[in-house]
Short mmCIF file of C-alpha atoms in Angstrom, two decimals:
data_model
loop_
_atom_site.label_atom_id
_atom_site.label_comp_id
_atom_site.label_asym_id
_atom_site.label_seq_id
_atom_site.Cartn_x
_atom_site.Cartn_y
_atom_site.Cartn_z
CA MET Q 1 -32.49 -36.70 56.19
CA GLN Q 2 -31.88 -39.82 54.12
CA MET Q 3 -32.11 -39.96 50.17
CA ASN Q 4 -34.32 -42.34 48.42
CA LEU Q 5 -33.06 -44.66 45.80
CA GLU Q 6 -34.23 -42.40 42.85
CA GLN Q 7 -32.61 -39.28 44.35
CA LYS Q 8 -29.20 -41.34 44.79
CA GLN Q 9 -29.23 -42.33 41.07
CA GLN Q 10 -29.89 -38.87 39.82
CA HIS Q 11 -26.79 -37.66 41.90
CA THR Q 12 -24.42 -40.55 41.02
CA ASN Q 13 -21.70 -40.16 38.36
CA HIS Q 14 -20.41 -42.86 36.15
CA PHE Q 15 -17.74 -44.09 38.89
CA GLY Q 16 -20.55 -44.60 41.31
CA ALA Q 17 -19.41 -41.42 43.43
CA MET Q 18 -22.21 -39.15 44.95
CA GLU Q 19 -22.20 -35.49 43.52
CA THR Q 20 -23.90 -32.43 44.79
CA GLY Q 21 -25.85 -30.26 42.24
CA ASP Q 22 -24.73 -26.94 43.55
CA HIS Q 23 -21.48 -26.39 41.93
CA PHE Q 24 -19.94 -25.49 38.47
CA LYS Q 25 -17.53 -27.26 36.28
CA ASN Q 26 -14.31 -28.61 37.85
CA GLY Q 27 -15.77 -27.77 41.42
CA ALA Q 28 -15.53 -24.08 40.90
CA SER Q 29 -18.08 -21.99 43.02
CA PRO Q 30 -19.74 -18.79 41.55
CA LYS Q 31 -17.41 -16.78 43.82
CA SER Q 32 -14.33 -18.10 42.31
CA LEU Q 33 -15.65 -17.55 38.70
CA THR Q 34 -16.14 -13.87 39.37
CA SER Q 35 -12.31 -13.75 40.69
CA ARG Q 36 -11.13 -14.80 37.47
CA GLY Q 37 -12.00 -11.50 35.40
CA ASN Q 38 -15.73 -12.26 34.68
CA HIS Q 39 -17.00 -9.44 37.01
CA LEU Q 40 -16.22 -6.54 34.26
CA THR Q 41 -19.26 -4.38 34.01
CA GLY Q 42 -20.98 -3.60 30.81
CA VAL Q 43 -19.54 -0.11 30.81
CA THR Q 44 -15.98 -1.28 31.31
CA ARG Q 45 -16.46 -3.87 28.52
CA LYS Q 46 -17.72 -1.17 26.16
CA ALA Q 47 -14.85 1.01 27.03
CA ILE Q 48 -12.25 -1.67 26.33
CA PHE Q 49 -14.15 -2.44 22.92
CA LEU Q 50 -13.94 1.12 21.99
CA LEU Q 51 -10.38 1.50 22.69
CA MET Q 52 -9.46 -1.50 20.76
CA LEU Q 53 -11.44 -0.39 18.00
CA THR Q 54 -9.98 3.11 17.91
CA GLY Q 55 -6.47 1.45 17.86
CA THR Q 56 -7.35 -0.72 14.87
CA VAL Q 57 -8.82 2.06 12.94
CA MET Q 58 -5.76 4.32 13.69
CA MET Q 59 -3.37 1.36 12.64
CA PHE Q 60 -5.07 0.73 9.24
CA ASN Q 61 -5.20 4.82 8.62
CA SER Q 62 -1.62 5.23 9.64
CA CYS Q 63 -0.36 3.91 6.21
CA ARG Q 64 -2.08 6.89 4.44
CA THR Q 65 -0.39 9.39 6.67
CA HIS Q 66 3.17 8.25 5.29
CA LEU Q 67 2.45 8.93 1.79
CA PRO Q 68 5.28 10.90 0.32
CA LYS Q 69 4.23 14.47 0.08
CA THR Q 70 4.75 14.46 -3.89
CA PHE Q 71 2.55 11.55 -4.29
CA VAL Q 72 -0.80 12.31 -6.26
CA GLN Q 73 -3.32 9.52 -6.24
CA ALA Q 74 -4.87 8.71 -9.61
CA THR Q 75 -6.72 5.45 -10.54
CA ASP Q 76 -5.05 5.28 -13.83
CA GLY Q 77 -1.49 6.35 -12.75
CA GLY Q 78 0.24 9.36 -14.46
CA SER Q 79 -1.28 11.19 -17.24
CA TRP Q 80 0.74 12.02 -20.51
CA THR Q 81 2.37 15.31 -20.60
CA GLN Q 82 3.66 16.57 -24.10
CA ILE Q 83 6.78 18.24 -25.08
CA VAL Q 84 7.21 20.00 -28.38
CA LEU Q 85 10.65 19.38 -29.72
CA LYS Q 86 13.19 22.01 -31.24
CA ASP Q 87 12.78 22.24 -34.99
CA GLY Q 88 15.32 20.60 -37.19
CA GLN Q 89 16.89 18.27 -34.72
CA ASP Q 90 18.06 14.66 -35.67
CA TYR Q 91 15.79 12.35 -34.09
CA ASP Q 92 18.52 9.61 -33.15
CA ARG Q 93 20.26 12.49 -31.14
CA ILE Q 94 17.24 13.49 -29.47
CA PHE Q 95 16.23 10.07 -28.52
CA ALA Q 96 19.86 9.56 -27.10
CA GLU Q 97 19.50 12.58 -24.89
CA VAL Q 98 16.25 12.04 -23.55
CA LEU Q 99 17.45 8.31 -22.82
CA ASP Q 100 20.63 9.85 -21.34
CA ILE Q 101 18.57 12.21 -18.89
CA VAL Q 102 16.10 9.47 -17.81
CA SER Q 103 18.82 6.63 -17.34
CA ARG Q 104 20.82 8.81 -15.07
CA ARG Q 105 17.97 8.41 -12.35
CA PHE Q 106 16.40 5.10 -13.33
CA GLU Q 107 17.41 1.57 -14.76
CA MET Q 108 15.88 1.15 -18.13
CA GLU Q 109 13.51 -1.75 -18.71
CA ILE Q 110 12.49 -1.25 -22.22
CA ILE Q 111 13.98 0.59 -25.10
CA SER Q 112 12.89 0.73 -28.54
CA ARG Q 113 14.56 3.41 -30.63
CA GLU Q 114 12.63 2.36 -33.65
CA SER Q 115 9.18 2.84 -32.17
CA GLY Q 116 10.38 5.91 -30.10
CA TYR Q 117 9.37 4.16 -26.88
CA ALA Q 118 11.29 3.54 -23.56
CA ARG Q 119 10.23 2.83 -19.98
CA THR Q 120 12.21 2.42 -16.78
CA GLN Q 121 11.99 -0.23 -14.10
CA TRP Q 122 10.29 0.46 -10.87
CA THR Q 123 12.65 2.24 -8.43
CA TYR Q 124 11.63 1.41 -4.84
CA THR Q 125 11.88 3.62 -1.60
CA TRP Q 126 11.26 2.22 1.71
CA ASN Q 127 9.33 4.34 4.31
CA ASN Q 128 10.99 3.92 7.53
CA LYS Q 129 7.98 4.41 9.67
CA SER Q 130 5.91 1.51 8.20
CA LYS Q 131 6.44 -1.56 6.17
CA TYR Q 132 5.11 0.12 3.11
CA GLN Q 133 7.01 0.94 -0.08
CA TYR Q 134 7.05 3.87 -2.64
CA ARG Q 135 7.91 2.99 -6.25
CA THR Q 136 8.14 5.31 -9.34
CA ARG Q 137 9.01 4.77 -13.05
CA ILE Q 138 9.03 6.92 -16.09
CA THR Q 139 7.85 6.24 -19.63
CA PHE Q 140 8.25 8.23 -22.79
CA LYS Q 141 7.32 7.86 -26.32
CA PHE Q 142 7.73 10.23 -29.57
CA SER Q 143 4.71 10.84 -32.03
CA ILE Q 144 5.11 9.36 -35.28
CA ASP Q 145 6.16 12.54 -36.88
CA LYS Q 146 9.12 12.80 -34.44
CA LYS Q 147 8.02 16.43 -33.60
CA THR Q 148 6.77 15.81 -30.00
CA LEU Q 149 7.56 13.67 -27.14
CA GLU Q 150 5.04 12.46 -24.54
CA LEU Q 151 6.30 11.71 -20.98
CA LYS Q 152 4.58 9.93 -18.13
CA THR Q 153 5.60 9.27 -14.44
CA ASP Q 154 4.05 6.58 -12.52
CA ALA Q 155 4.01 6.04 -8.76
CA GLU Q 156 2.54 3.71 -6.40
CA TYR Q 157 2.55 3.16 -2.70
CA GLY Q 158 1.78 -0.10 -1.06
CA ASN Q 159 3.14 -3.51 -0.06
CA GLY Q 160 2.86 -6.83 -2.09
CA ASP Q 161 -0.24 -6.96 -4.17
CA ARG Q 162 -1.99 -3.69 -2.57
CA TRP Q 163 -0.82 -0.65 -4.40
CA ILE Q 164 -2.25 2.68 -4.32
CA ARG Q 165 -1.72 4.06 -7.94
CA GLY Q 166 -0.72 7.78 -8.97
CA PHE Q 167 2.12 9.71 -9.99
CA ASP Q 168 4.90 11.78 -8.19
CA GLY Q 169 4.24 15.47 -8.95
CA GLU Q 170 7.86 16.56 -7.98
CA LEU Q 171 9.38 13.85 -10.37
CA ASN Q 172 6.86 14.69 -13.19
CA ARG Q 173 8.00 18.38 -12.97
CA THR Q 174 11.61 17.87 -12.59
CA ILE Q 175 12.06 15.11 -15.21
CA LYS Q 176 10.02 17.41 -17.74
CA GLN Q 177 12.11 20.37 -17.00
CA ASP Q 178 15.48 18.51 -17.48
CA ILE Q 179 14.16 17.31 -20.89
CA MET Q 180 12.81 20.43 -22.00
CA ALA Q 181 16.12 22.20 -21.31
CA ILE Q 182 17.93 19.96 -23.65
CA VAL Q 183 15.29 19.21 -26.60
CA GLY Q 184 12.45 21.08 -25.95
CA ARG Q 185 11.10 24.22 -28.05
CA THR Q 186 11.30 27.39 -25.92
CA THR Q 187 8.24 29.49 -26.11
CA LEU Q 188 8.32 33.20 -25.97
#
């Protein structure tokens, strides 16, 4: 059977060669397309998607499972705790003793004896199971009448610009006990 002139023009490419209309891009047949992996059923595709989704969710949740056990999440960081000081003590000596206790564990960032305020630098701890960090610091301030000391520990868990704020319960307890043993009033 011969093609008429109109049919020849419809099947001629820009080089003048005849083309057939029953093939796909680059000469691939429908059979060769399915052998390239496009034969997955809808159920298989859904299963693969669910596995990938589950893996992604587990990856994002894994950072929360590595939180230190002593970390307590709080939106405003640590809360202030108050220590009533022993009666009749010299303020300069008390300030020096509290500063000594805190600076044994932390590098100091701000110290103002006149205003009764001091804060440590952040101390960083790396979590070996992930790329996240844990950091803590201590702040203390004396009341204006120098009869009480307020103490706060801050802790943050995270990485770069993304930190979860809170405090470290164990650090809060131990630093308060250490300070109370030296300058705090004992209650009966």
